[in-house]
mmCIF file of C-alpha atoms in Angstrom:
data_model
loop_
_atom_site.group_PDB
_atom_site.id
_atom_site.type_symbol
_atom_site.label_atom_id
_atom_site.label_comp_id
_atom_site.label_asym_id
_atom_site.label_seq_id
_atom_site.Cartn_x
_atom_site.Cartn_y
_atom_site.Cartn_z
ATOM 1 C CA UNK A 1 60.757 159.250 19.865
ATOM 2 C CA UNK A 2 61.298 155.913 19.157
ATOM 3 C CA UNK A 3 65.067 155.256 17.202
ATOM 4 C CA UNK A 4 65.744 152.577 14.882
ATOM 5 C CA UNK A 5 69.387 152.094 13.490
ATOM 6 C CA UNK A 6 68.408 154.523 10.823
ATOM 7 C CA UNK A 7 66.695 156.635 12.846
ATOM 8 C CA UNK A 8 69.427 156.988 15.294
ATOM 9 C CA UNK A 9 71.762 157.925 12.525
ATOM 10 C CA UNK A 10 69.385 160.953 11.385
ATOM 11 C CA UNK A 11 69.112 161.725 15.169
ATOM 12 C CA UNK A 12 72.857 162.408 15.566
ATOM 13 C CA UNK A 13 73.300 164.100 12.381
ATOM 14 C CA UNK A 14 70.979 165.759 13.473
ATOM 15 C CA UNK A 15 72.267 166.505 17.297
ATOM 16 C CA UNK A 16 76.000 167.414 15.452
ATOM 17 C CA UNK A 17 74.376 169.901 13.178
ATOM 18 C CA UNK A 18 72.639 172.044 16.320
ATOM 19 C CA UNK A 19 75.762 171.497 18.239
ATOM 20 C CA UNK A 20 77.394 173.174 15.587
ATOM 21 C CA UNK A 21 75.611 175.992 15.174
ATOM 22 C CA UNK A 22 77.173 177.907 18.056
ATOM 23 C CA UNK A 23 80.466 176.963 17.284
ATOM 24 C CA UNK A 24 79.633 178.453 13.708
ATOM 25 C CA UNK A 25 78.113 181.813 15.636
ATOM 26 C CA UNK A 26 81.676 182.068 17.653
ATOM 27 C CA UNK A 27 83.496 181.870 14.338
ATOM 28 C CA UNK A 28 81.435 184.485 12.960
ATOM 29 C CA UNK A 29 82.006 187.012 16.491
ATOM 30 C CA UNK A 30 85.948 186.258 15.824
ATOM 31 C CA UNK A 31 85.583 187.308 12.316
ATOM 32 C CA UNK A 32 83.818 190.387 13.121
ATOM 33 C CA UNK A 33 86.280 191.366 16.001
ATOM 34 C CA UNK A 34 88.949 190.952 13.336
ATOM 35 C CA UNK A 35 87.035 192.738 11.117
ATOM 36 C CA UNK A 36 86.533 195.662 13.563
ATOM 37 C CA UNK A 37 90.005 195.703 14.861
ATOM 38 C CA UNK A 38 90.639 196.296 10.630
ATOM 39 C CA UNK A 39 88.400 199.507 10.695
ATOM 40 C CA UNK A 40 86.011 197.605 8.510
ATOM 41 C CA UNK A 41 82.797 198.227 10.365
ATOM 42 C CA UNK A 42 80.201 196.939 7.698
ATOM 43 C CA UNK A 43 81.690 193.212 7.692
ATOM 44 C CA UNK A 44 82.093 193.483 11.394
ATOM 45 C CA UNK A 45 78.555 194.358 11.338
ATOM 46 C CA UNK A 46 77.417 191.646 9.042
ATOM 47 C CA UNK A 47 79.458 188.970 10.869
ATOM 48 C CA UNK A 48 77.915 189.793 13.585
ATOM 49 C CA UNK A 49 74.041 189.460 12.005
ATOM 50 C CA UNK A 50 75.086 185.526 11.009
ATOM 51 C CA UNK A 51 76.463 184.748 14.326
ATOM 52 C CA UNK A 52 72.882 185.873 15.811
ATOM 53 C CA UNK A 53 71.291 184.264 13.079
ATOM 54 C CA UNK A 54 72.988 180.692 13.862
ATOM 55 C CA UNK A 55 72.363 181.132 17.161
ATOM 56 C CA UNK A 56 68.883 181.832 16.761
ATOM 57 C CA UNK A 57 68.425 178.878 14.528
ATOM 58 C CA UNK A 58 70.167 176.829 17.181
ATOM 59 C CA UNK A 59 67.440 178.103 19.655
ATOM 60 C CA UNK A 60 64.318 177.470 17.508
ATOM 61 C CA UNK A 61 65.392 174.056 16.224
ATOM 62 C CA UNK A 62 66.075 173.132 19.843
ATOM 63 C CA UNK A 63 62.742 174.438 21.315
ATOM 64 C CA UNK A 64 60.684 172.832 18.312
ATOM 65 C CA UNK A 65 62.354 169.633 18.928
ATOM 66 C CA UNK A 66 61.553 169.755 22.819
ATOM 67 C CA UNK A 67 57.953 170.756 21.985
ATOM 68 C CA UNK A 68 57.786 167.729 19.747
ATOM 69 C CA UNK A 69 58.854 165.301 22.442
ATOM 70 C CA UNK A 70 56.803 166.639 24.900
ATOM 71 C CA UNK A 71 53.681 166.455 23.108
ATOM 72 C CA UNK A 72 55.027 162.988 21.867
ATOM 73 C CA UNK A 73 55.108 161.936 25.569
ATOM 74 C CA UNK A 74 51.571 163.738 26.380
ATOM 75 C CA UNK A 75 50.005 161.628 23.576
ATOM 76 C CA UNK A 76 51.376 158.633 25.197
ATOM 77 C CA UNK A 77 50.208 159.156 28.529
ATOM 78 C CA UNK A 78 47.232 160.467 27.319
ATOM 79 C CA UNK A 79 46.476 157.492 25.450
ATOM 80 C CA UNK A 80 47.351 154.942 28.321
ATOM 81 C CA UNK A 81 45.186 156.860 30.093
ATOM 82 C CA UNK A 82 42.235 156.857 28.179
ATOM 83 C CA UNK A 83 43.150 152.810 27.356
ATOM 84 C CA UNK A 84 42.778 152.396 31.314
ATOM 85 C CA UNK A 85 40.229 154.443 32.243
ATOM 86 C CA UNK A 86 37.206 153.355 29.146
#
């Protein structure tokens, strides 16, 4: 996609907030092996649930962004193409 300097700063936020997201999951698995090693079994359990979750969100955000660009791209070529070939 194209950047400006604005742009680029919503990019990286953006970048630093998916990056985080598994960091955030492997906070959640310590939490719930702490949690465990306590006997409590239902906040082991529900630890566990948010670090999927974040790392599920970390998937689809990725994925949709990747199917974005691509398409992005095919509409590009696509368009060159049709631009050279009347």
């Amino acid at each position: 996609f194209p950047s400006h300097d604005k742009g680029r700063n919503i990019e990286e936020e953006r970048n630093l907030a998916i990056r985080s997201l598994p960091l955030q999951a492997q906070a959640y698995v310590a939490q719930a092996k702490i949690a465990s090693a306590q006997g409590d079994e239902q906040i082991a359990q529900n630890a566990m649930i948010q670090a999927q979750d974040k790392l599920n969100t970390a998937f689809k955000l990725q994925n949709d962004y990747e199917e974005r660009l691509y398409n992005w791209n095919k509409d590009r070529r696509d368009a060159v193409f049709s631009y050279a070939n009347p």
